[in-house]
Amino acid sequence: MSAFGLSQILVAIAIGFDLLSFQWKERRRIIACLIVSCTLIACHFALLGLWTATGLALLAAIRLLAGYLTTAKSVMLFFIAASLAVAIATFDPPLSVLSCLGSIMGTIGAFCREDRQLRLVMMLATSLWLVHNVLAGTPTAVVMEALFLASNLLGYYRFYLRRAGKTDLSGEPDNWGQRWWGRSRRRR
């Protein structure tokens, strides 16, 4: 089997661990699944020779462990500095720039205290990694990031837009039901 084929299998298994993590309620199990996922993703990038992404994925696994223990801003700043150090040490434009920015946004998101802010920052982080993976030519990782982005957008809609009576970021009221069913579904 080629290194590319093995890398795609590893990231597919990582997707499985990511999806499994969403099914646990206990934070310890969620983080354990995500650490395994990040480690598999790092191995995937290593097989592709993408050293910045490899280092940042391993750093993300360590960040998850640290984030389990604390949400201190000083720890967040340490991981941002570590992301910059990894990117500088392994610099390969434009992929290093995209992965570093994605890692920094992911770090900021991981240390957000409010879910809404976390989701918005993670949408940006995921988008950066999505572009990175397209340019790196790793289709299974593109699927992984697309699934994360879609899941995050759906959650954002469910928890913030639909509950507020809005359908989009414009602030317009949600009239979908009235448009679809007419004035009312009730018979008079």
PDB file of C-alpha atoms in Angstrom:
ATOM      1  CA  MET A   1       0.000   0.000   0.000  1.00  0.00           C
ATOM      2  CA  SER A   2       1.236   3.489  -0.809  1.00  0.00           C
ATOM      3  CA  ALA A   3       1.951   6.119   1.833  1.00  0.00           C
ATOM      4  CA  PHE A   4      -0.892   8.179   0.351  1.00  0.00           C
ATOM      5  CA  GLY A   5      -3.372   5.287   0.654  1.00  0.00           C
ATOM      6  CA  LEU A   6      -2.334   4.594   4.243  1.00  0.00           C
ATOM      7  CA  SER A   7      -2.625   8.307   5.065  1.00  0.00           C
ATOM      8  CA  GLN A   8      -6.216   8.353   3.800  1.00  0.00           C
ATOM      9  CA  ILE A   9      -7.090   5.266   5.872  1.00  0.00           C
ATOM     10  CA  LEU A  10      -5.625   6.894   8.996  1.00  0.00           C
ATOM     11  CA  VAL A  11      -7.647  10.080   8.526  1.00  0.00           C
ATOM     12  CA  ALA A  12     -10.789   8.006   7.882  1.00  0.00           C
ATOM     13  CA  ILE A  13     -10.233   6.261  11.231  1.00  0.00           C
ATOM     14  CA  ALA A  14      -9.678   9.707  12.783  1.00  0.00           C
ATOM     15  CA  ILE A  15     -13.089  10.774  11.440  1.00  0.00           C
ATOM     16  CA  GLY A  16     -14.556   7.764  13.238  1.00  0.00           C
ATOM     17  CA  PHE A  17     -12.983   8.830  16.541  1.00  0.00           C
ATOM     18  CA  ASP A  18     -14.199  12.399  16.005  1.00  0.00           C
ATOM     19  CA  LEU A  19     -17.744  11.210  15.366  1.00  0.00           C
ATOM     20  CA  LEU A  20     -17.532   8.863  18.351  1.00  0.00           C
ATOM     21  CA  SER A  21     -16.423  11.756  20.554  1.00  0.00           C
ATOM     22  CA  PHE A  22     -19.683  13.605  19.807  1.00  0.00           C
ATOM     23  CA  GLN A  23     -21.625  10.683  21.289  1.00  0.00           C
ATOM     24  CA  TRP A  24     -20.093  10.849  24.767  1.00  0.00           C
ATOM     25  CA  LYS A  25     -21.350  13.131  27.491  1.00  0.00           C
ATOM     26  CA  GLU A  26     -18.342  12.659  29.780  1.00  0.00           C
ATOM     27  CA  ARG A  27     -15.680  15.261  28.974  1.00  0.00           C
ATOM     28  CA  ARG A  28     -12.803  12.834  29.731  1.00  0.00           C
ATOM     29  CA  ARG A  29     -13.992  10.387  27.048  1.00  0.00           C
ATOM     30  CA  ILE A  30     -14.624  13.172  24.528  1.00  0.00           C
ATOM     31  CA  ILE A  31     -11.089  14.482  24.982  1.00  0.00           C
ATOM     32  CA  ALA A  32      -9.609  10.964  24.839  1.00  0.00           C
ATOM     33  CA  CYS A  33     -11.295  10.349  21.459  1.00  0.00           C
ATOM     34  CA  LEU A  34     -10.113  13.713  20.146  1.00  0.00           C
ATOM     35  CA  ILE A  35      -6.533  13.052  21.285  1.00  0.00           C
ATOM     36  CA  VAL A  36      -6.538   9.732  19.394  1.00  0.00           C
ATOM     37  CA  SER A  37      -7.992  11.557  16.372  1.00  0.00           C
ATOM     38  CA  CYS A  38      -5.315  14.288  16.444  1.00  0.00           C
ATOM     39  CA  THR A  39      -2.588  11.654  16.727  1.00  0.00           C
ATOM     40  CA  LEU A  40      -3.962   9.772  13.704  1.00  0.00           C
ATOM     41  CA  ILE A  41      -4.254  13.030  11.766  1.00  0.00           C
ATOM     42  CA  ALA A  42      -0.623  13.833  12.631  1.00  0.00           C
ATOM     43  CA  CYS A  43       0.459  10.419  11.300  1.00  0.00           C
ATOM     44  CA  HIS A  44      -1.615  11.089   8.156  1.00  0.00           C
ATOM     45  CA  PHE A  45       0.170  14.386   7.546  1.00  0.00           C
ATOM     46  CA  ALA A  46       3.585  12.808   8.284  1.00  0.00           C
ATOM     47  CA  LEU A  47       2.976  10.149   5.628  1.00  0.00           C
ATOM     48  CA  LEU A  48       2.283  12.986   3.179  1.00  0.00           C
ATOM     49  CA  GLY A  49       5.456  14.847   4.209  1.00  0.00           C
ATOM     50  CA  LEU A  50       3.471  17.837   5.498  1.00  0.00           C
ATOM     51  CA  TRP A  51       5.658  18.599   8.510  1.00  0.00           C
ATOM     52  CA  THR A  52       3.995  21.811   9.689  1.00  0.00           C
ATOM     53  CA  ALA A  53       0.594  20.110   9.763  1.00  0.00           C
ATOM     54  CA  THR A  54       2.147  17.068  11.477  1.00  0.00           C
ATOM     55  CA  GLY A  55       3.636  19.187  14.248  1.00  0.00           C
ATOM     56  CA  LEU A  56       0.462  21.244  14.662  1.00  0.00           C
ATOM     57  CA  ALA A  57      -1.733  18.129  14.879  1.00  0.00           C
ATOM     58  CA  LEU A  58       0.529  16.680  17.595  1.00  0.00           C
ATOM     59  CA  LEU A  59       0.455  20.052  19.337  1.00  0.00           C
ATOM     60  CA  ALA A  60      -3.362  19.978  19.147  1.00  0.00           C
ATOM     61  CA  ALA A  61      -3.381  16.615  20.949  1.00  0.00           C
ATOM     62  CA  ILE A  62      -1.272  18.112  23.739  1.00  0.00           C
ATOM     63  CA  ARG A  63      -3.450  21.244  23.749  1.00  0.00           C
ATOM     64  CA  LEU A  64      -6.556  19.088  24.249  1.00  0.00           C
ATOM     65  CA  LEU A  65      -4.970  17.505  27.295  1.00  0.00           C
ATOM     66  CA  ALA A  66      -3.954  20.910  28.661  1.00  0.00           C
ATOM     67  CA  GLY A  67      -7.403  22.342  27.899  1.00  0.00           C
ATOM     68  CA  TYR A  68      -8.925  19.541  29.937  1.00  0.00           C
ATOM     69  CA  LEU A  69      -6.943  20.750  32.938  1.00  0.00           C
ATOM     70  CA  THR A  70      -7.239  24.537  32.515  1.00  0.00           C
ATOM     71  CA  THR A  71      -8.706  27.355  30.419  1.00  0.00           C
ATOM     72  CA  ALA A  72      -6.105  29.895  31.562  1.00  0.00           C
ATOM     73  CA  LYS A  73      -5.241  32.544  28.952  1.00  0.00           C
ATOM     74  CA  SER A  74      -1.533  32.081  29.689  1.00  0.00           C
ATOM     75  CA  VAL A  75      -1.828  28.450  28.545  1.00  0.00           C
ATOM     76  CA  MET A  76      -3.665  29.593  25.425  1.00  0.00           C
ATOM     77  CA  LEU A  77      -0.866  32.072  24.667  1.00  0.00           C
ATOM     78  CA  PHE A  78       1.712  29.310  25.163  1.00  0.00           C
ATOM     79  CA  PHE A  79      -0.020  27.146  22.544  1.00  0.00           C
ATOM     80  CA  ILE A  80      -0.315  30.066  20.122  1.00  0.00           C
ATOM     81  CA  ALA A  81       3.429  30.700  20.503  1.00  0.00           C
ATOM     82  CA  ALA A  82       4.130  26.978  20.099  1.00  0.00           C
ATOM     83  CA  SER A  83       2.037  26.934  16.883  1.00  0.00           C
ATOM     84  CA  LEU A  84       4.074  29.841  15.512  1.00  0.00           C
ATOM     85  CA  ALA A  85       7.325  28.075  16.474  1.00  0.00           C
ATOM     86  CA  VAL A  86       6.277  24.862  14.695  1.00  0.00           C
ATOM     87  CA  ALA A  87       5.248  26.796  11.574  1.00  0.00           C
ATOM     88  CA  ILE A  88       8.497  28.776  11.474  1.00  0.00           C
ATOM     89  CA  ALA A  89      10.639  25.677  12.039  1.00  0.00           C
ATOM     90  CA  THR A  90       8.918  23.755   9.230  1.00  0.00           C
ATOM     91  CA  PHE A  91       7.957  26.642   6.957  1.00  0.00           C
ATOM     92  CA  ASP A  92       6.583  25.650   3.539  1.00  0.00           C
ATOM     93  CA  PRO A  93       4.302  28.329   2.052  1.00  0.00           C
ATOM     94  CA  PRO A  94       1.354  28.508   1.564  1.00  0.00           C
ATOM     95  CA  LEU A  95       0.454  25.342   3.486  1.00  0.00           C
ATOM     96  CA  SER A  96       2.387  26.332   6.607  1.00  0.00           C
ATOM     97  CA  VAL A  97       0.598  29.679   6.741  1.00  0.00           C
ATOM     98  CA  LEU A  98      -2.850  28.089   6.406  1.00  0.00           C
ATOM     99  CA  SER A  99      -2.186  25.335   8.936  1.00  0.00           C
ATOM    100  CA  CYS A 100      -0.623  27.763  11.420  1.00  0.00           C
ATOM    101  CA  LEU A 101      -3.568  30.165  11.176  1.00  0.00           C
ATOM    102  CA  GLY A 102      -5.977  27.223  11.492  1.00  0.00           C
ATOM    103  CA  SER A 103      -4.113  26.008  14.558  1.00  0.00           C
ATOM    104  CA  ILE A 104      -4.091  29.451  16.163  1.00  0.00           C
ATOM    105  CA  MET A 105      -7.830  29.868  15.550  1.00  0.00           C
ATOM    106  CA  GLY A 106      -8.431  26.352  16.911  1.00  0.00           C
ATOM    107  CA  THR A 107      -6.440  27.250  20.001  1.00  0.00           C
ATOM    108  CA  ILE A 108      -8.418  30.449  20.545  1.00  0.00           C
ATOM    109  CA  GLY A 109     -11.646  28.492  20.035  1.00  0.00           C
ATOM    110  CA  ALA A 110     -10.602  25.779  22.494  1.00  0.00           C
ATOM    111  CA  PHE A 111     -10.117  28.375  25.200  1.00  0.00           C
ATOM    112  CA  CYS A 112     -13.385  30.284  24.561  1.00  0.00           C
ATOM    113  CA  ARG A 113     -15.713  30.162  27.527  1.00  0.00           C
ATOM    114  CA  GLU A 114     -18.909  30.800  25.545  1.00  0.00           C
ATOM    115  CA  ASP A 115     -20.248  28.241  23.100  1.00  0.00           C
ATOM    116  CA  ARG A 116     -21.385  30.819  20.532  1.00  0.00           C
ATOM    117  CA  GLN A 117     -17.950  32.444  20.316  1.00  0.00           C
ATOM    118  CA  LEU A 118     -16.290  29.013  20.235  1.00  0.00           C
ATOM    119  CA  ARG A 119     -18.448  27.957  17.281  1.00  0.00           C
ATOM    120  CA  LEU A 120     -17.715  31.107  15.268  1.00  0.00           C
ATOM    121  CA  VAL A 121     -13.963  30.895  15.838  1.00  0.00           C
ATOM    122  CA  MET A 122     -13.969  27.171  15.042  1.00  0.00           C
ATOM    123  CA  MET A 123     -15.815  27.854  11.761  1.00  0.00           C
ATOM    124  CA  LEU A 124     -12.895  30.044  10.737  1.00  0.00           C
ATOM    125  CA  ALA A 125     -10.328  27.481  11.933  1.00  0.00           C
ATOM    126  CA  THR A 126     -12.092  24.652  10.085  1.00  0.00           C
ATOM    127  CA  SER A 127     -12.326  26.740   6.904  1.00  0.00           C
ATOM    128  CA  LEU A 128      -8.575  27.382   7.000  1.00  0.00           C
ATOM    129  CA  TRP A 129      -7.836  23.675   7.463  1.00  0.00           C
ATOM    130  CA  LEU A 130     -10.292  22.837   4.685  1.00  0.00           C
ATOM    131  CA  VAL A 131      -8.414  25.071   2.230  1.00  0.00           C
ATOM    132  CA  HIS A 132      -5.108  23.620   3.503  1.00  0.00           C
ATOM    133  CA  ASN A 133      -6.296  20.074   2.848  1.00  0.00           C
ATOM    134  CA  VAL A 134      -7.584  20.947  -0.633  1.00  0.00           C
ATOM    135  CA  LEU A 135      -4.200  22.449  -1.542  1.00  0.00           C
ATOM    136  CA  ALA A 136      -2.375  19.503   0.088  1.00  0.00           C
ATOM    137  CA  GLY A 137      -4.391  17.085  -2.067  1.00  0.00           C
ATOM    138  CA  THR A 138      -5.754  14.949   0.739  1.00  0.00           C
ATOM    139  CA  PRO A 139      -9.402  14.197  -0.121  1.00  0.00           C
ATOM    140  CA  THR A 140     -10.359  12.307   3.034  1.00  0.00           C
ATOM    141  CA  ALA A 141      -9.104  15.191   5.190  1.00  0.00           C
ATOM    142  CA  VAL A 142     -11.180  17.560   3.029  1.00  0.00           C
ATOM    143  CA  VAL A 143     -14.242  15.420   3.767  1.00  0.00           C
ATOM    144  CA  MET A 144     -13.357  15.467   7.479  1.00  0.00           C
ATOM    145  CA  GLU A 145     -13.172  19.269   7.621  1.00  0.00           C
ATOM    146  CA  ALA A 146     -16.322  19.635   5.497  1.00  0.00           C
ATOM    147  CA  LEU A 147     -18.192  17.383   7.957  1.00  0.00           C
ATOM    148  CA  PHE A 148     -16.941  19.462  10.904  1.00  0.00           C
ATOM    149  CA  LEU A 149     -17.936  22.714   9.235  1.00  0.00           C
ATOM    150  CA  ALA A 150     -21.386  21.380   8.302  1.00  0.00           C
ATOM    151  CA  SER A 151     -21.932  20.044  11.812  1.00  0.00           C
ATOM    152  CA  ASN A 152     -20.858  23.330  13.367  1.00  0.00           C
ATOM    153  CA  LEU A 153     -23.100  25.352  11.029  1.00  0.00           C
ATOM    154  CA  LEU A 154     -26.052  23.090  11.823  1.00  0.00           C
ATOM    155  CA  GLY A 155     -25.416  23.428  15.559  1.00  0.00           C
ATOM    156  CA  TYR A 156     -25.075  27.193  15.256  1.00  0.00           C
ATOM    157  CA  TYR A 157     -28.364  27.366  13.385  1.00  0.00           C
ATOM    158  CA  ARG A 158     -30.144  25.108  15.898  1.00  0.00           C
ATOM    159  CA  PHE A 159     -28.862  26.826  19.020  1.00  0.00           C
ATOM    160  CA  TYR A 160     -28.624  30.465  17.964  1.00  0.00           C
ATOM    161  CA  LEU A 161     -30.521  31.340  14.808  1.00  0.00           C
ATOM    162  CA  ARG A 162     -33.608  29.152  15.024  1.00  0.00           C
ATOM    163  CA  ARG A 163     -34.085  29.786  18.744  1.00  0.00           C
ATOM    164  CA  ALA A 164     -33.803  33.514  18.193  1.00  0.00           C
ATOM    165  CA  GLY A 165     -36.389  33.359  15.396  1.00  0.00           C
ATOM    166  CA  LYS A 166     -33.762  34.130  12.765  1.00  0.00           C
ATOM    167  CA  THR A 167     -32.662  32.099   9.773  1.00  0.00           C
ATOM    168  CA  ASP A 168     -29.440  33.830   8.876  1.00  0.00           C
ATOM    169  CA  LEU A 169     -26.893  36.288  10.152  1.00  0.00           C
ATOM    170  CA  SER A 170     -28.855  39.217   8.680  1.00  0.00           C
ATOM    171  CA  GLY A 171     -31.201  39.345  11.647  1.00  0.00           C
ATOM    172  CA  GLU A 172     -34.335  38.889   9.513  1.00  0.00           C
ATOM    173  CA  PRO A 173     -37.135  36.922  11.226  1.00  0.00           C
ATOM    174  CA  ASP A 174     -37.653  33.301  10.276  1.00  0.00           C
ATOM    175  CA  ASN A 175     -40.788  33.132   8.158  1.00  0.00           C
ATOM    176  CA  TRP A 176     -39.982  29.750   6.644  1.00  0.00           C
ATOM    177  CA  GLY A 177     -43.008  28.018   8.154  1.00  0.00           C
ATOM    178  CA  GLN A 178     -45.379  30.734   6.940  1.00  0.00           C
ATOM    179  CA  ARG A 179     -43.820  30.743   3.484  1.00  0.00           C
ATOM    180  CA  TRP A 180     -44.076  26.945   3.221  1.00  0.00           C
ATOM    181  CA  TRP A 181     -47.493  26.327   4.759  1.00  0.00           C
ATOM    182  CA  GLY A 182     -49.229  29.607   4.094  1.00  0.00           C
ATOM    183  CA  ARG A 183     -50.682  31.695   6.892  1.00  0.00           C
ATOM    184  CA  SER A 184     -51.307  28.783   9.228  1.00  0.00           C
ATOM    185  CA  ARG A 185     -51.273  25.019   9.217  1.00  0.00           C
ATOM    186  CA  ARG A 186     -54.360  24.940  11.451  1.00  0.00           C
ATOM    187  CA  ARG A 187     -57.693  24.460   9.834  1.00  0.00           C
ATOM    188  CA  ARG A 188     -60.273  27.030  10.755  1.00  0.00           C
TER     189      ARG A 188
END
